[in-house]
XYZ file of C-alpha atoms in Angstrom:
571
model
C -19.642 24.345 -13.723
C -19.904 23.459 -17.624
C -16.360 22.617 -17.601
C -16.191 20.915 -14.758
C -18.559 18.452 -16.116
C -16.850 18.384 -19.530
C -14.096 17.550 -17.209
C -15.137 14.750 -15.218
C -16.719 13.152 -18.370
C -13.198 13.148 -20.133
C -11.458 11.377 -17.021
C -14.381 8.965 -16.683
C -13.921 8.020 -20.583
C -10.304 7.665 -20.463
C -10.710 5.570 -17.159
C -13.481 3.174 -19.261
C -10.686 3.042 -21.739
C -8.063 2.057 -19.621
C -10.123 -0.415 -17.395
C -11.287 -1.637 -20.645
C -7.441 -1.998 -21.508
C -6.127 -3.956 -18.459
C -9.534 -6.418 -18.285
C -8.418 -7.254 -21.631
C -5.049 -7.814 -20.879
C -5.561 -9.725 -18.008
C -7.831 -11.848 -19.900
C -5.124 -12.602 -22.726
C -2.916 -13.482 -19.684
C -5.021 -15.752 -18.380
C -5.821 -17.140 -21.517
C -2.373 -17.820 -22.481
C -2.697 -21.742 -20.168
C -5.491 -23.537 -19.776
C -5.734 -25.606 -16.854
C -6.222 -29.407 -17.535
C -9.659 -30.098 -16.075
C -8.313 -33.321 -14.404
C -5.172 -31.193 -12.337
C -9.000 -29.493 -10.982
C -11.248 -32.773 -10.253
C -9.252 -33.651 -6.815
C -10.041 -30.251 -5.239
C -8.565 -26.734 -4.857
C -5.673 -27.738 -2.652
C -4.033 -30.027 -5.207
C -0.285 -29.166 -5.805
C 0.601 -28.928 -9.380
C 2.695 -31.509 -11.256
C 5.779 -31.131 -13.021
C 3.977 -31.077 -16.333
C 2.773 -27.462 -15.220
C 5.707 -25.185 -16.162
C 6.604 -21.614 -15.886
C 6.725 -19.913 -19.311
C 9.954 -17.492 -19.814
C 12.567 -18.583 -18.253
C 10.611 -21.444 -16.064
C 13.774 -24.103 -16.641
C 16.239 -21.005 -15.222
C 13.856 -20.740 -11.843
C 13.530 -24.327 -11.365
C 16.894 -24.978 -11.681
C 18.077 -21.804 -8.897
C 15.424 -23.159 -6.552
C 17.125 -26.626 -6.597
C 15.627 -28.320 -9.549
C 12.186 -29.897 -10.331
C 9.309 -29.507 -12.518
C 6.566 -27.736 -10.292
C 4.990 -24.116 -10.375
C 6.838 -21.736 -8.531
C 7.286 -17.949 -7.625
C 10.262 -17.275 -9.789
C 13.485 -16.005 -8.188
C 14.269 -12.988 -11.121
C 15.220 -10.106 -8.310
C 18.647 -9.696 -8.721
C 20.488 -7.277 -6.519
C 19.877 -4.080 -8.723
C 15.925 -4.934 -8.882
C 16.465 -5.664 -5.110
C 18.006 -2.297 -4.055
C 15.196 -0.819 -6.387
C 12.400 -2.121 -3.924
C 14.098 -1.000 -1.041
C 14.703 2.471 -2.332
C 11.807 2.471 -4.267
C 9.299 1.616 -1.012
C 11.388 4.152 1.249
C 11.741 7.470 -1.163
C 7.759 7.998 -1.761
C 6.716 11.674 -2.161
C 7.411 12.498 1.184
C 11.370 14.334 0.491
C 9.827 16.283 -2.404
C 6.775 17.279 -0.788
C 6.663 17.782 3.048
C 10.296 17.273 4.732
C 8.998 20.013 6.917
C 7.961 17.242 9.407
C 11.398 16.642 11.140
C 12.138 20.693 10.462
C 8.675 22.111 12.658
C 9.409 19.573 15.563
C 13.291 19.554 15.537
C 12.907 23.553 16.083
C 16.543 24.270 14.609
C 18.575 23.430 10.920
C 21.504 21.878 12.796
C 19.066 19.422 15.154
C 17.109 18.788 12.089
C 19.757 17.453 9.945
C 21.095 15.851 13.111
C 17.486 14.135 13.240
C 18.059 12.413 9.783
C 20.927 11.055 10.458
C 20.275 9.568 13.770
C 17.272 8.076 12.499
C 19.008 6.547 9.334
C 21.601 4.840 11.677
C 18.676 3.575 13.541
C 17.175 2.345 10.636
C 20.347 0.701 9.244
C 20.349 -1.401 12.410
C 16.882 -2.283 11.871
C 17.537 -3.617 8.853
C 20.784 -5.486 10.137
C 18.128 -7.492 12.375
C 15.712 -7.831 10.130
C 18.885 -9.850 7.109
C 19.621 -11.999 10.054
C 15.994 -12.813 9.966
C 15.583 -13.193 6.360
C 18.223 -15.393 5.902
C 17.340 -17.779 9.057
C 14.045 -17.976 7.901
C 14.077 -17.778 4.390
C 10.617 -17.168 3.449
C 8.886 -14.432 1.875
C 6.035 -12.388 3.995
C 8.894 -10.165 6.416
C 7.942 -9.473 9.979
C 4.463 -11.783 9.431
C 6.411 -14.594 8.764
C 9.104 -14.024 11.252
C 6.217 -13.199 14.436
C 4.312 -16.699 13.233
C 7.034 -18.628 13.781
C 8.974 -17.213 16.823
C 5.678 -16.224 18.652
C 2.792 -18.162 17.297
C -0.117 -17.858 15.117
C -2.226 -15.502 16.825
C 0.835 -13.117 17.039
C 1.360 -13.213 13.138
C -2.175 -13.344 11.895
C -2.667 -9.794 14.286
C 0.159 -8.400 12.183
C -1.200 -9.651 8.667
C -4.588 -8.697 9.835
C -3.759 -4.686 10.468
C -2.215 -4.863 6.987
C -4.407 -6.153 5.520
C -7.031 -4.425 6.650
C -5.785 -1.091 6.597
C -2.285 -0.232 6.254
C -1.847 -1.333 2.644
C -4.828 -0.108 1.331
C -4.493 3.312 2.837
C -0.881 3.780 2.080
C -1.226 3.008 -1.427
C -4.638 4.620 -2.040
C -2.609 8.069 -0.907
C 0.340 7.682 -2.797
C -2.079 7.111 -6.196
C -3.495 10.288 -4.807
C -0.433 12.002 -4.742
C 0.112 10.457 -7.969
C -2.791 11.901 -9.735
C -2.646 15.514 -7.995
C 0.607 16.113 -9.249
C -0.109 14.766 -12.825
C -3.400 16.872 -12.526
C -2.456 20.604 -11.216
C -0.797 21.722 -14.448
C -4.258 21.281 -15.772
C -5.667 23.436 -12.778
C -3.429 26.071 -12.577
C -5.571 28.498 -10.646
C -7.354 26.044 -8.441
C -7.492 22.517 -6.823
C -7.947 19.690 -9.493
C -12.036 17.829 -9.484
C -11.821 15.672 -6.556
C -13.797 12.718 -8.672
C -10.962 13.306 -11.145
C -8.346 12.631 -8.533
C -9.734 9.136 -7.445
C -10.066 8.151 -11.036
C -6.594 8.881 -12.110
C -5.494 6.907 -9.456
C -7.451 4.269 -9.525
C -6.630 3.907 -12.970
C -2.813 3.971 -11.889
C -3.790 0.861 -9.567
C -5.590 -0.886 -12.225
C -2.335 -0.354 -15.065
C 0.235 -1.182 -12.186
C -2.211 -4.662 -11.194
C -2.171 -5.659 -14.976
C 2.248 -5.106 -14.908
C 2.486 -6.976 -11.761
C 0.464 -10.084 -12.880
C 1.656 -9.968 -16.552
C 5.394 -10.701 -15.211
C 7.518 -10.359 -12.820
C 10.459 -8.674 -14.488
C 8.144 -6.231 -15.947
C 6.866 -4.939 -12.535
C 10.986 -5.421 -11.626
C 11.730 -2.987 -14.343
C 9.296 -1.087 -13.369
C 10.656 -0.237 -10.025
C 13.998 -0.049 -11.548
C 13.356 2.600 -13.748
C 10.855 5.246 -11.782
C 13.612 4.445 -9.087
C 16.726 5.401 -10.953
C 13.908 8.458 -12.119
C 13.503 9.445 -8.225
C 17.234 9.340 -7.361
C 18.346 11.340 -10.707
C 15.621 14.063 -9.622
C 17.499 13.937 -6.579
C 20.740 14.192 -7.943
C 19.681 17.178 -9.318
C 18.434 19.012 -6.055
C 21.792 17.886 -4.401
C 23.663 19.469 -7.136
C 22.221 22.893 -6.989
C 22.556 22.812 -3.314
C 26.291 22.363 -4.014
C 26.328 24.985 -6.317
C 24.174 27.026 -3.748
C 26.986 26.480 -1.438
C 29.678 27.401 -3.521
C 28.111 30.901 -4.791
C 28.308 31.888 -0.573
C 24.695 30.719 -0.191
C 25.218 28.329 2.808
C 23.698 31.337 5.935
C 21.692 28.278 7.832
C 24.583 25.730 7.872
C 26.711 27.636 9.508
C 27.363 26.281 13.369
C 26.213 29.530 14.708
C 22.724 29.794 12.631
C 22.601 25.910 12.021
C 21.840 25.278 15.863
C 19.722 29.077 16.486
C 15.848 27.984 17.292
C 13.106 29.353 15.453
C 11.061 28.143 17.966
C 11.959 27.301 22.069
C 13.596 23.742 22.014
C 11.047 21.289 23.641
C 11.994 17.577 24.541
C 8.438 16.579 23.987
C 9.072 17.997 20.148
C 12.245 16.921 19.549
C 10.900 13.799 20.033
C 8.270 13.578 17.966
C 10.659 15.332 15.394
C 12.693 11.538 15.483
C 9.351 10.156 15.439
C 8.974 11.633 12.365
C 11.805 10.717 10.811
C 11.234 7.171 11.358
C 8.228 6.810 9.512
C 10.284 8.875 6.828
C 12.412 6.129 6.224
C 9.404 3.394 6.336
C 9.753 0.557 3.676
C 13.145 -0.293 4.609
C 11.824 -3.586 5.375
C 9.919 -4.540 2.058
C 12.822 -6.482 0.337
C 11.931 -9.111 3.145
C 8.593 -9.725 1.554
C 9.750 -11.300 -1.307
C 13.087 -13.217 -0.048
C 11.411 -16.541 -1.890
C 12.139 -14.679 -5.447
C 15.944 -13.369 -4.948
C 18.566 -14.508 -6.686
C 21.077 -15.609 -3.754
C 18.780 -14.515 -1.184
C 21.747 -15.426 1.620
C 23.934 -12.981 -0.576
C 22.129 -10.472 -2.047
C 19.401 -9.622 0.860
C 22.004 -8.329 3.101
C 23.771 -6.780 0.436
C 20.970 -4.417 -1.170
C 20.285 -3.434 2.875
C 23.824 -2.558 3.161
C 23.767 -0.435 -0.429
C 20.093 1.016 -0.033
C 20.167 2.209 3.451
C 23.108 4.311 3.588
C 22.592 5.760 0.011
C 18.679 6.741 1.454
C 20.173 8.671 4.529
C 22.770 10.216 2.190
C 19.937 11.475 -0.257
C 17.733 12.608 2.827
C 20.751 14.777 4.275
C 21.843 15.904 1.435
C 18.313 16.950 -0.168
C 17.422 18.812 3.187
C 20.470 20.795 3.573
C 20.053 21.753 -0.315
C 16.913 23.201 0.496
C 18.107 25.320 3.491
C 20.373 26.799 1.012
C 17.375 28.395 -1.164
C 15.227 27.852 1.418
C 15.103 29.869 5.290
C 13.382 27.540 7.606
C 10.047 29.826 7.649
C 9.997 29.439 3.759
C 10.301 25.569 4.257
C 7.936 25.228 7.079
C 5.180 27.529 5.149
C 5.893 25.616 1.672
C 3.099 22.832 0.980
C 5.277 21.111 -1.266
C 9.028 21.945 -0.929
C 11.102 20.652 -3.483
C 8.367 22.322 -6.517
C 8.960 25.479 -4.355
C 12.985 24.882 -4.828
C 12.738 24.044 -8.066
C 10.532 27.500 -8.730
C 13.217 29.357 -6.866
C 16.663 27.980 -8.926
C 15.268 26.411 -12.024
C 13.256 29.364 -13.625
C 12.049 27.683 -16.984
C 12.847 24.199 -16.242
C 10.789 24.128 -12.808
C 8.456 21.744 -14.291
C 11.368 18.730 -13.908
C 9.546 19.048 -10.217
C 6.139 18.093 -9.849
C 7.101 15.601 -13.000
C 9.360 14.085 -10.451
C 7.035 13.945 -7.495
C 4.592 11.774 -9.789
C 7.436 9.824 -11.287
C 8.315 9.142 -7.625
C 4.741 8.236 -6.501
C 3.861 6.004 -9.567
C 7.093 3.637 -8.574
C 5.751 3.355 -5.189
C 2.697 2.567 -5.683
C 3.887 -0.706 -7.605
C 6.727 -0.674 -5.225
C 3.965 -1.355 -2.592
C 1.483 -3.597 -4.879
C 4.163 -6.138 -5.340
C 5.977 -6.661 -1.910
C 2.096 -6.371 -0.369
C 0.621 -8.991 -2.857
C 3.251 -11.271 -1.229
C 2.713 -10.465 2.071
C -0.971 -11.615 1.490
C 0.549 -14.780 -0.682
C 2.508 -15.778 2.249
C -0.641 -15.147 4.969
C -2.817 -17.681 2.381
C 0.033 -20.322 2.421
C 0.022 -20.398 6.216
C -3.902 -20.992 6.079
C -4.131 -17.112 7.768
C -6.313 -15.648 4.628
C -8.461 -17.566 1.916
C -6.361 -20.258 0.136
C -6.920 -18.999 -3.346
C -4.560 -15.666 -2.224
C -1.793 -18.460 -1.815
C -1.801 -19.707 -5.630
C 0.126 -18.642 -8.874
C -0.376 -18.315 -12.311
C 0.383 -21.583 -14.054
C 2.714 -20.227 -16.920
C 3.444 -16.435 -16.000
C 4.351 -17.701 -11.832
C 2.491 -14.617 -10.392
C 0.372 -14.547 -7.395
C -2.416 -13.170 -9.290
C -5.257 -13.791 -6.857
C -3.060 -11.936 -4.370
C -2.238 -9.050 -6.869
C -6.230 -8.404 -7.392
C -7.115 -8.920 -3.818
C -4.790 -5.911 -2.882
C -5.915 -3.945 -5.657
C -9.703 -4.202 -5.190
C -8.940 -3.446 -1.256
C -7.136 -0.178 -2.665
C -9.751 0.688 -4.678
C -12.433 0.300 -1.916
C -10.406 2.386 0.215
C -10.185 5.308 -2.706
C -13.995 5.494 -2.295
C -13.701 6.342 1.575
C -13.073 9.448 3.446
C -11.918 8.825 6.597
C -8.494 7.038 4.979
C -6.424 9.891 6.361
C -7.664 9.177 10.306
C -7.082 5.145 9.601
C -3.680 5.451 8.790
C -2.764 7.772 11.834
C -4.701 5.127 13.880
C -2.716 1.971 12.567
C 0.852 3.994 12.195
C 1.580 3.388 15.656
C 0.752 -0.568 15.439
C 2.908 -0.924 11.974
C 5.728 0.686 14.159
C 4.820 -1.481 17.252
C 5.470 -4.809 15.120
C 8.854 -3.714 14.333
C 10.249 -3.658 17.597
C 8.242 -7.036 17.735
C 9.999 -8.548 15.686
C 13.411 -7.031 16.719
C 12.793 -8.647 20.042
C 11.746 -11.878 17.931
C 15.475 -11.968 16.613
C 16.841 -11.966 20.636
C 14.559 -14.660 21.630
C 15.293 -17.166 18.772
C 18.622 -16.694 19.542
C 17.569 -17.921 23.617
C 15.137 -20.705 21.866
C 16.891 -21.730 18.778
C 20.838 -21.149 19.503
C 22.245 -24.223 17.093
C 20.049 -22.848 14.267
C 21.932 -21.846 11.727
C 22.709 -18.450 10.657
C 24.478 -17.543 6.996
C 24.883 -14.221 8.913
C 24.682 -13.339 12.311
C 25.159 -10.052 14.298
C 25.733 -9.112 18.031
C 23.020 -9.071 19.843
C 24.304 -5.176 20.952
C 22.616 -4.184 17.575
C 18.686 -5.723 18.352
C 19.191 -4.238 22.019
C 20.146 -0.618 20.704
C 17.387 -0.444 18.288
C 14.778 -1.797 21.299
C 15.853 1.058 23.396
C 15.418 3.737 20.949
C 11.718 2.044 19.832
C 11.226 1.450 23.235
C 11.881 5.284 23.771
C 9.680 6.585 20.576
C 6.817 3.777 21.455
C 6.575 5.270 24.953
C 6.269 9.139 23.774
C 3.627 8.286 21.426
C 1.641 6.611 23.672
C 1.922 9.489 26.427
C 1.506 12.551 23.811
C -1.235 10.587 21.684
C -3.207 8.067 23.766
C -6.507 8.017 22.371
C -5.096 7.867 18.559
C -2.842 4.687 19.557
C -5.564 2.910 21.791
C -7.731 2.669 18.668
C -5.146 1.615 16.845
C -4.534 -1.072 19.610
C -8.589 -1.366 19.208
C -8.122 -1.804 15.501
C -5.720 -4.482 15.794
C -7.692 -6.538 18.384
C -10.609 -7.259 16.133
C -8.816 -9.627 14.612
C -8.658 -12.198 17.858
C -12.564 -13.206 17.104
C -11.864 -13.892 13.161
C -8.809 -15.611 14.043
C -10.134 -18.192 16.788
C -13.374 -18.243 14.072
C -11.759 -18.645 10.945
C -8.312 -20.700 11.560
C -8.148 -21.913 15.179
C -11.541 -23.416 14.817
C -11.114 -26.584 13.571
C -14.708 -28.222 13.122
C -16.572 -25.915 10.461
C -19.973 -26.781 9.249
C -19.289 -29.269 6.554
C -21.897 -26.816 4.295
C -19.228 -24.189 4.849
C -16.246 -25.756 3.836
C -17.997 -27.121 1.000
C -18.259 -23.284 -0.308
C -15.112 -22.164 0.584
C -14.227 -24.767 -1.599
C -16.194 -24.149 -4.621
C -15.361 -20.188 -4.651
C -11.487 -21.334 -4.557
C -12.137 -23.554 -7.536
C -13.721 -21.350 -9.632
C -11.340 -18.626 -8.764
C -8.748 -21.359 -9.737
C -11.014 -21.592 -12.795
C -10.498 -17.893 -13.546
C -7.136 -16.865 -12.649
C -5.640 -19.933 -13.822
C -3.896 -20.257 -10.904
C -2.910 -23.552 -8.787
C -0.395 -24.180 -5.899
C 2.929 -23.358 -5.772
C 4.510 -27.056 -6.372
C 7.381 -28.715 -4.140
C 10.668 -28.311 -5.568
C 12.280 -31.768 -6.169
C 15.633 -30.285 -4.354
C 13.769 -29.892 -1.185
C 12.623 -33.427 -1.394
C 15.365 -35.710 -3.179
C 18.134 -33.779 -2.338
C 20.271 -35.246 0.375
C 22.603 -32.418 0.612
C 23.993 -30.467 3.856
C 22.437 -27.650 1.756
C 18.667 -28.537 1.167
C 18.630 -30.093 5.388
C 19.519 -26.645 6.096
C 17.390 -24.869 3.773
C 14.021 -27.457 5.356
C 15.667 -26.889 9.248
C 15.120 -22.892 8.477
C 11.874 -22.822 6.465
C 10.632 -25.045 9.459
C 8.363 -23.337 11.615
C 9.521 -22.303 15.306
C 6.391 -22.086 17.187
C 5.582 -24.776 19.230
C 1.778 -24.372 18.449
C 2.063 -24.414 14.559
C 0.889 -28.026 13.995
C -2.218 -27.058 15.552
C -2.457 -23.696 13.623
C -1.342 -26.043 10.304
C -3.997 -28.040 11.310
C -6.744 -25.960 11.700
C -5.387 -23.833 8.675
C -6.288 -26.510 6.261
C -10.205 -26.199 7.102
C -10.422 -22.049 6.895
């Protein structure tokens, strides 16, 4: 008991420390511009002017985003940085630690492996829908934005409102847990690391990743880059001694005759939740889409990083599963509570530590993986009056949605001090995966509604209808083997129809109430240093077949959204 409290008083000093740390940094980059107080007088919806500019390399953004002086999100995601997010978001801890998922339900090697594979075609043509999308409607928030305009604003504030309210903030709050077990076991070899300990680590992991992601946008790029390129090495390395494994006569469970024999009776209600499983496995795929607004090229480079990442994430997952098959029987996988340390144990001796190390490594990229595609998601809800209008602003000389970056970290850490995160995110998995096929379906009727709009890329309509079949298919089985779990989700979800027809549809607030809203947006303007994203000059002086194409696509496609516009600009 003495140490324990010896214990938790070290973590809660070094957390001081490091809170102490990012305050101070956030404060020197807030400090860095001061807002001139007459930019403030004419309210907190005034667009910045051309004398605002965008410290390193501000003349570079303006100048890809079609010229003009005003604050804006800069476009610094090349296609490395953009395969990064996508493989980055998808590879969390879940192919190091508990693969077992696909394994226990599939019943057999061979249908297992056959289970990853299906499901990573599946989730190729997902994303095939999904850069038809991105590049019609060019604008960053991903399915939100894409269910707002094809189906209205009710439609896309019930899918910001779910993920907002918990699917963000309980996805990330585990992975920083994962994060911080991991980092802590070596110093608990003989028993389960403090449980306070756990939540501070991590939230300390939130806090250090929140001060990256609003210092700069290439450092949170790098970021990802790095712990990515860390992720995929580790692996590399698993892949390779499978291949090894392989070629020393070790390859019993890949044979035809023992790939296919059960360990278990086949049962169609398990096989499907086995591709059910695999699914979620490969969640993330769509996260590039959340910040199309700051590629380079988005019309070029957002298909292309699909096109790299997807395949090369299917490859890894095969090729990382049937590795551990070759160290591993099935019963040893299935019993394992964190399978690739347990691999590593078996054919590393000595250097078995490279493991864990890599599970963290691979949990603190997603984690800011997830802080900066969410933070725009929430950016792109403000913009379209769906959430408070200070979420929608930027930093006047660094160009990051700081508002948006704290927002999602304070909802993280409020979500590290529950319990019952766990039960929340099997409740809401089922309504992330619903919007999917939403917006899949989206894609088939803009093409009935829209037909002349125009599409830098644009698929057969065979691809949208496969992938509806096989959601269609999983959607059905989940509802029938888990009812209760997906009607709360469905329950979950529905709350936000009252805030929605109270906070945007409603157009005649108390004038008391606006007045408020307005004062805590200025003095959060006041704070972050943060104003409007300004109106590029190419948009509005440029004559070009370009820039009428770029407004016809950014224009909304919901016949309701001037009434939603309008009754955004009093929330």
């Amino acid at each position: 008991m003495h140490h324990y409290w010896l214990r938790s008083l070290f973590y809660s000093l070094i957390a001081a420390w490091i809170l102490s740390v990012c305050v101070r940094g956030i404060k020197s980059a807030v400090s860095d511009h001061r807002i001139n107080h007459t930019n403030m007088t004419d309210g907190p919806r005034q667009r910045s002017s051309a004398a605002a500019t965008c410290g390193d390399g501000a003349a570079e953004s303006g100048h890809e985003s079609g010229g003009g002086g005003g604050v804006a999100l800069k476009k610094e995601i090349g296609l490395v940085s953009a395969c990064g997010i996508i493989v980055g978001n998808i590879i969390g801890s879940g192919i190091f630690v508990s693969p077992k998922g696909v394994m226990e339900n599939a019943s057999s090697v061979g249908l297992a492996l056959i289970v990853w594979i299906v499901t990573g075609i599946i989730t190729a043509i997902g994303a095939l829908c999904y850069a038809e999308l991105g590049v019609t409607i060019p604008k960053s928030g991903g399915d939100y934005a894409y269910v707002k305009d094809i189906f209205g604003g009710l439609a896309g504030f019930l899918r910001l409102w779910i993920a907002v309210l918990v699917i963000y903030p309980t996805n990330q709050a585990v992975i920083a847990l994962t994060f911080s077990n991991y980092v802590l076991q070596p110093l608990f070899p003989t028993c389960f690391p403090p449980e306070s300990g756990l939540r501070i680590l991590a939230a300390i992991c939130l806090l250090l990743l929140t001060w990256v992601n609003c210092s700069s946008v290439r450092w949170a790029t790098r970021v990802q880059d790095v712990f990515t390129a860390g992720k995929l090495l580790a692996l590399a390395l698993i892949i390779i001694m499978g291949i090894v494994q392989i070629c020393k006569g070790e390859y019993y469970w890949l044979e035809p005759a023992n790939a296919f024999e059960p360990f278990q009776d086949y049962d169609v209600g398990l096989i499907a939740l086995a591709f059910l499983q695999g699914s979620f496995a490969y969640g993330g795929w769509n996260f590039l889409n959340y910040v199309t607004e700051e590629l380079v090229d988005p019309y070029v480079n957002l298909p292309r990083a699909i096109f790299i990442s997807i395949p090369l994430v299917t490859f890894v997952y095969v090729f990382a599963n049937i590795a551990y098959v070759t160290a591993m029987s099935p019963q040893e996988l299935l019993a394992s509570n964190a399978v690739a340390v347990t691999f590593g144990e078996k054919l590393l001796g000595v250097m078995s530590w490279i493991m864990p190390i890599s599970v963290a490594l691979s949990t603190f990229g997603g984690v800011n993986g997830s802080l900066f595609t969410s933070s725009r998601l929430f950016f792109a809800g403000a913009r379209e009056g769906h959430l408070p209008s200070l979420l929608a602003m930027i930093h006047v000389k660094r160009c990051t949605p700081i508002p948006a970056l704290l927002f999602t970290c304070l909802s993280t850490l409020l979500m590290l001090c529950t319990s019952d995160m766990y039960t929340l995110i099997n409740y809401v998995g089922f309504i992330n995966y619903l919007f999917y096929g939403v917006t899949v379906a989206g894609q088939i009727v803009l093409r009935i509604k829209e037909p002349n709009l125009h599409r830098p890329i644009r698929i057969s309509l065979a691809w949208p209808v496969i992938y509806l079949l096989f959601w269609a298919f999983l959607l059905i089985f989940s509802l029938y083997s888990e009812p209760v779990v997906c009607g709360l989700g469905m329950a979950i979800m529905l709350t936000g129809v009252p805030v929605y027809f109270l906070g945007v549809y409603w157009d005649n607030k108390p004038e008391c109430f606006n007045a408020f809203v307005a004062k805590m947006t200025y003095l959060g303007q006041k704070f972050c240093v943060v104003v409007y994203p300004g109106e590029t000059k190419g948009e509005e002086e440029t004559g070009s077949e370009q820039g009428e194409e770029l407004k016809e696509a950014r224009a909304p496609l919901s016949q309701d959204h001037e009434q939603t516009e309008k009754s955004a600009a009093d929330c």
